[in-house]
Amino acid sequence: MDHPESTRAPLALDAGADEHLRVIRTAMERAGSFTAVPGWGGVGMGLVALSAAWLARGVRDPRAWLSIWLAAAVAGFAIGAITMARKASGSGVPLLGGVSRRFYLTLGAPIAVGAVLTAALAARGDTAILPGVWLLLYGSAVLTAGAQSIPLIPTLGFSFLAVGTIALASPASWGNGYLALGFGLLQIAFGLVIARRHGG
């Protein structure tokens, strides 16, 4: 005759195994890295920035200059988001998983601060320091998000921080050139390396 304990034991074991698997899965997500950084997306963003720098060269009206770079920022964001989603889909990286969510939060916070500062400075008609501010905040975003990603990304962040620091210490008329250097050439160079070493 079967005892009640013998029928309950497999159920208890199954529940315990499920709990252990959940803990292991969570630990692996936390220890993992976000590898869907798009190298070709970085190249595309860099080309957009170089185009913006070319269009904005010699523009005297601060509002017109700002409009060019804001349009470039929107286009660059779209390129980055689309190529990141495609790379994540192709490599099986969950776009809304634990490590992905931390990557977005650490990347997004400094960029959101940059948007607020841009609006505040533009409202005051003070756009001279925007190139340095943008480069520094984007560098901070990439550096902090890079802690959740491949080792090359923090190096890109430090590079942006260096260019942004120099930009703030330089004449305002050089700002467009620093934007071309940072958002253009650095993005393209690192994007090509990422595409070659990390699958596109």
Short mmCIF file of C-alpha atoms in Angstrom, two decimals:
data_model
loop_
_atom_site.label_atom_id
_atom_site.label_comp_id
_atom_site.label_asym_id
_atom_site.label_seq_id
_atom_site.Cartn_x
_atom_site.Cartn_y
_atom_site.Cartn_z
CA MET A 1 0.00 0.00 0.00
CA ASP A 2 1.37 3.40 -0.99
CA HIS A 3 2.09 5.93 1.70
CA PRO A 4 1.05 9.62 1.25
CA GLU A 5 4.66 10.62 1.90
CA SER A 6 5.87 8.73 -1.20
CA THR A 7 3.50 10.65 -3.49
CA ARG A 8 4.41 14.01 -2.01
CA ALA A 9 8.19 13.56 -2.25
CA PRO A 10 8.50 13.99 -6.05
CA LEU A 11 6.40 17.15 -5.85
CA ALA A 12 8.68 18.59 -3.19
CA LEU A 13 11.76 17.68 -5.20
CA ASP A 14 10.31 19.32 -8.34
CA ALA A 15 9.53 22.53 -6.48
CA GLY A 16 13.02 22.63 -4.99
CA ALA A 17 14.63 22.03 -8.38
CA ASP A 18 12.59 24.83 -9.95
CA GLU A 19 13.69 27.20 -7.22
CA HIS A 20 17.34 26.25 -7.67
CA LEU A 21 17.09 26.76 -11.43
CA ARG A 22 15.52 30.18 -10.88
CA VAL A 23 18.36 31.20 -8.56
CA ILE A 24 20.99 29.94 -11.01
CA ARG A 25 19.33 31.72 -13.93
CA THR A 26 19.17 34.99 -11.99
CA ALA A 27 22.84 34.71 -10.99
CA MET A 28 23.87 34.04 -14.58
CA GLU A 29 21.91 37.08 -15.79
CA ARG A 30 23.60 39.27 -13.21
CA ALA A 31 27.04 37.93 -14.06
CA GLY A 32 26.51 38.17 -17.80
CA SER A 33 27.40 41.00 -20.11
CA PHE A 34 25.42 42.84 -22.76
CA THR A 35 27.09 41.83 -26.02
CA ALA A 36 24.61 43.31 -28.51
CA VAL A 37 26.60 46.52 -28.95
CA PRO A 38 26.36 47.17 -32.70
CA GLY A 39 29.69 47.87 -34.37
CA TRP A 40 28.15 48.75 -37.72
CA GLY A 41 25.59 50.86 -35.88
CA GLY A 42 28.48 52.83 -34.38
CA VAL A 43 29.90 53.33 -37.85
CA GLY A 44 26.54 54.61 -39.05
CA MET A 45 26.23 56.96 -36.10
CA GLY A 46 29.73 58.25 -36.79
CA LEU A 47 28.90 58.97 -40.43
CA VAL A 48 25.80 60.90 -39.35
CA ALA A 49 27.94 62.97 -36.97
CA LEU A 50 30.51 63.73 -39.67
CA SER A 51 27.69 64.83 -41.97
CA ALA A 52 26.32 67.09 -39.24
CA ALA A 53 29.75 68.59 -38.61
CA TRP A 54 30.10 69.33 -42.31
CA LEU A 55 26.65 70.94 -42.49
CA ALA A 56 27.22 72.94 -39.30
CA ARG A 57 30.64 74.27 -40.23
CA GLY A 58 30.63 78.04 -40.39
CA VAL A 59 27.00 78.32 -39.25
CA ARG A 60 26.76 81.51 -37.21
CA ASP A 61 23.20 81.22 -35.93
CA PRO A 62 23.30 79.17 -32.70
CA ARG A 63 19.73 77.95 -33.25
CA ALA A 64 20.50 76.68 -36.73
CA TRP A 65 23.69 75.02 -35.47
CA LEU A 66 21.78 73.39 -32.63
CA SER A 67 19.03 72.20 -34.96
CA ILE A 68 21.56 70.42 -37.16
CA TRP A 69 23.13 68.60 -34.25
CA LEU A 70 19.81 67.72 -32.63
CA ALA A 71 18.62 66.22 -35.92
CA ALA A 72 21.87 64.24 -36.05
CA ALA A 73 21.30 63.04 -32.48
CA VAL A 74 17.82 61.76 -33.35
CA ALA A 75 19.12 60.01 -36.47
CA GLY A 76 22.05 58.52 -34.56
CA PHE A 77 19.77 57.26 -31.79
CA ALA A 78 17.51 55.59 -34.34
CA ILE A 79 20.46 53.91 -36.06
CA GLY A 80 21.83 52.71 -32.73
CA ALA A 81 18.49 51.36 -31.52
CA ILE A 82 17.67 49.54 -34.76
CA THR A 83 21.10 47.96 -35.17
CA MET A 84 21.22 46.99 -31.50
CA ALA A 85 17.83 45.26 -31.77
CA ARG A 86 18.96 43.39 -34.90
CA LYS A 87 22.23 42.26 -33.34
CA ALA A 88 20.48 41.17 -30.15
CA SER A 89 17.93 39.20 -32.16
CA GLY A 90 20.64 37.53 -34.24
CA SER A 91 22.79 36.60 -31.25
CA GLY A 92 19.98 35.56 -28.91
CA VAL A 93 20.60 38.33 -26.38
CA PRO A 94 17.32 39.26 -24.63
CA LEU A 95 16.58 42.95 -25.15
CA LEU A 96 14.60 43.21 -21.92
CA GLY A 97 16.57 40.84 -19.68
CA GLY A 98 18.38 41.69 -16.46
CA VAL A 99 21.77 42.67 -17.88
CA SER A 100 20.12 44.46 -20.82
CA ARG A 101 17.96 46.51 -18.47
CA ARG A 102 21.00 47.57 -16.44
CA PHE A 103 22.82 48.49 -19.65
CA TYR A 104 19.96 50.75 -20.75
CA LEU A 105 19.64 52.41 -17.35
CA THR A 106 23.33 53.22 -17.04
CA LEU A 107 23.46 54.42 -20.65
CA GLY A 108 20.23 56.38 -20.50
CA ALA A 109 20.67 58.40 -17.30
CA PRO A 110 23.60 60.61 -18.45
CA ILE A 111 21.96 61.04 -21.86
CA ALA A 112 18.76 62.21 -20.18
CA VAL A 113 20.80 64.70 -18.14
CA GLY A 114 22.35 65.90 -21.39
CA ALA A 115 18.90 66.52 -22.86
CA VAL A 116 17.86 68.57 -19.82
CA LEU A 117 21.07 70.62 -19.86
CA THR A 118 20.76 71.20 -23.59
CA ALA A 119 17.25 72.56 -23.19
CA ALA A 120 18.29 74.79 -20.28
CA LEU A 121 21.37 76.19 -22.02
CA ALA A 122 19.54 76.69 -25.31
CA ALA A 123 16.78 78.60 -23.52
CA ARG A 124 19.44 80.97 -22.19
CA GLY A 125 21.11 81.27 -25.56
CA ASP A 126 24.32 79.75 -24.20
CA THR A 127 25.31 76.99 -26.58
CA ALA A 128 29.07 77.55 -26.58
CA ILE A 129 29.82 74.83 -24.03
CA LEU A 130 27.40 72.27 -25.46
CA PRO A 131 30.04 70.32 -27.44
CA GLY A 132 32.08 69.68 -24.30
CA VAL A 133 28.98 68.90 -22.25
CA TRP A 134 27.66 66.45 -24.84
CA LEU A 135 30.98 64.67 -25.18
CA LEU A 136 31.46 64.38 -21.42
CA LEU A 137 27.95 63.11 -20.73
CA TYR A 138 28.01 60.67 -23.62
CA GLY A 139 31.39 59.46 -22.43
CA SER A 140 29.96 58.98 -18.93
CA ALA A 141 27.02 57.06 -20.39
CA VAL A 142 29.24 54.77 -22.47
CA LEU A 143 31.70 54.25 -19.62
CA THR A 144 29.08 53.26 -17.06
CA ALA A 145 27.12 51.12 -19.51
CA GLY A 146 30.37 49.51 -20.58
CA ALA A 147 30.64 47.88 -17.18
CA GLN A 148 27.78 45.65 -18.39
CA SER A 149 29.27 45.05 -21.83
CA ILE A 150 32.39 44.06 -23.74
CA PRO A 151 35.74 45.46 -22.45
CA LEU A 152 36.21 47.76 -25.44
CA ILE A 153 33.22 49.93 -24.53
CA PRO A 154 34.68 51.53 -21.37
CA THR A 155 37.74 52.49 -23.44
CA LEU A 156 35.43 54.31 -25.84
CA GLY A 157 33.84 56.07 -22.87
CA PHE A 158 37.20 57.23 -21.53
CA SER A 159 38.10 58.52 -25.00
CA PHE A 160 34.96 60.63 -25.09
CA LEU A 161 35.69 61.97 -21.62
CA ALA A 162 39.15 63.03 -22.75
CA VAL A 163 37.87 64.78 -25.88
CA GLY A 164 35.09 66.48 -23.91
CA THR A 165 37.50 67.76 -21.29
CA ILE A 166 39.77 69.22 -23.96
CA ALA A 167 36.77 70.74 -25.74
CA LEU A 168 35.69 72.63 -22.62
CA ALA A 169 39.21 74.02 -22.25
CA SER A 170 39.41 75.10 -25.90
CA PRO A 171 37.94 78.08 -27.77
CA ALA A 172 34.22 77.71 -28.44
CA SER A 173 34.84 77.99 -32.19
CA TRP A 174 36.57 74.60 -32.08
CA GLY A 175 33.49 72.85 -30.71
CA ASN A 176 32.25 71.61 -34.06
CA GLY A 177 35.60 69.98 -34.74
CA TYR A 178 35.59 68.21 -31.39
CA LEU A 179 32.10 66.89 -32.09
CA ALA A 180 33.34 65.54 -35.41
CA LEU A 181 36.31 63.93 -33.65
CA GLY A 182 34.25 62.33 -30.88
CA PHE A 183 30.87 61.45 -32.32
CA GLY A 184 32.31 60.98 -35.81
CA LEU A 185 35.81 59.55 -35.94
CA LEU A 186 35.88 57.82 -32.55
CA GLN A 187 32.51 56.16 -33.16
CA ILE A 188 33.59 54.95 -36.59
CA ALA A 189 36.97 53.65 -35.39
CA PHE A 190 35.57 51.77 -32.41
CA GLY A 191 32.57 50.61 -34.44
CA LEU A 192 34.84 48.99 -37.00
CA VAL A 193 36.82 47.20 -34.29
CA ILE A 194 33.62 45.99 -32.59
CA ALA A 195 32.18 44.81 -35.91
CA ARG A 196 35.35 42.86 -36.67
CA ARG A 197 35.93 41.32 -33.24
CA HIS A 198 32.41 40.94 -31.89
CA GLY A 199 30.24 39.90 -34.79
CA GLY A 200 28.89 43.02 -36.44
#
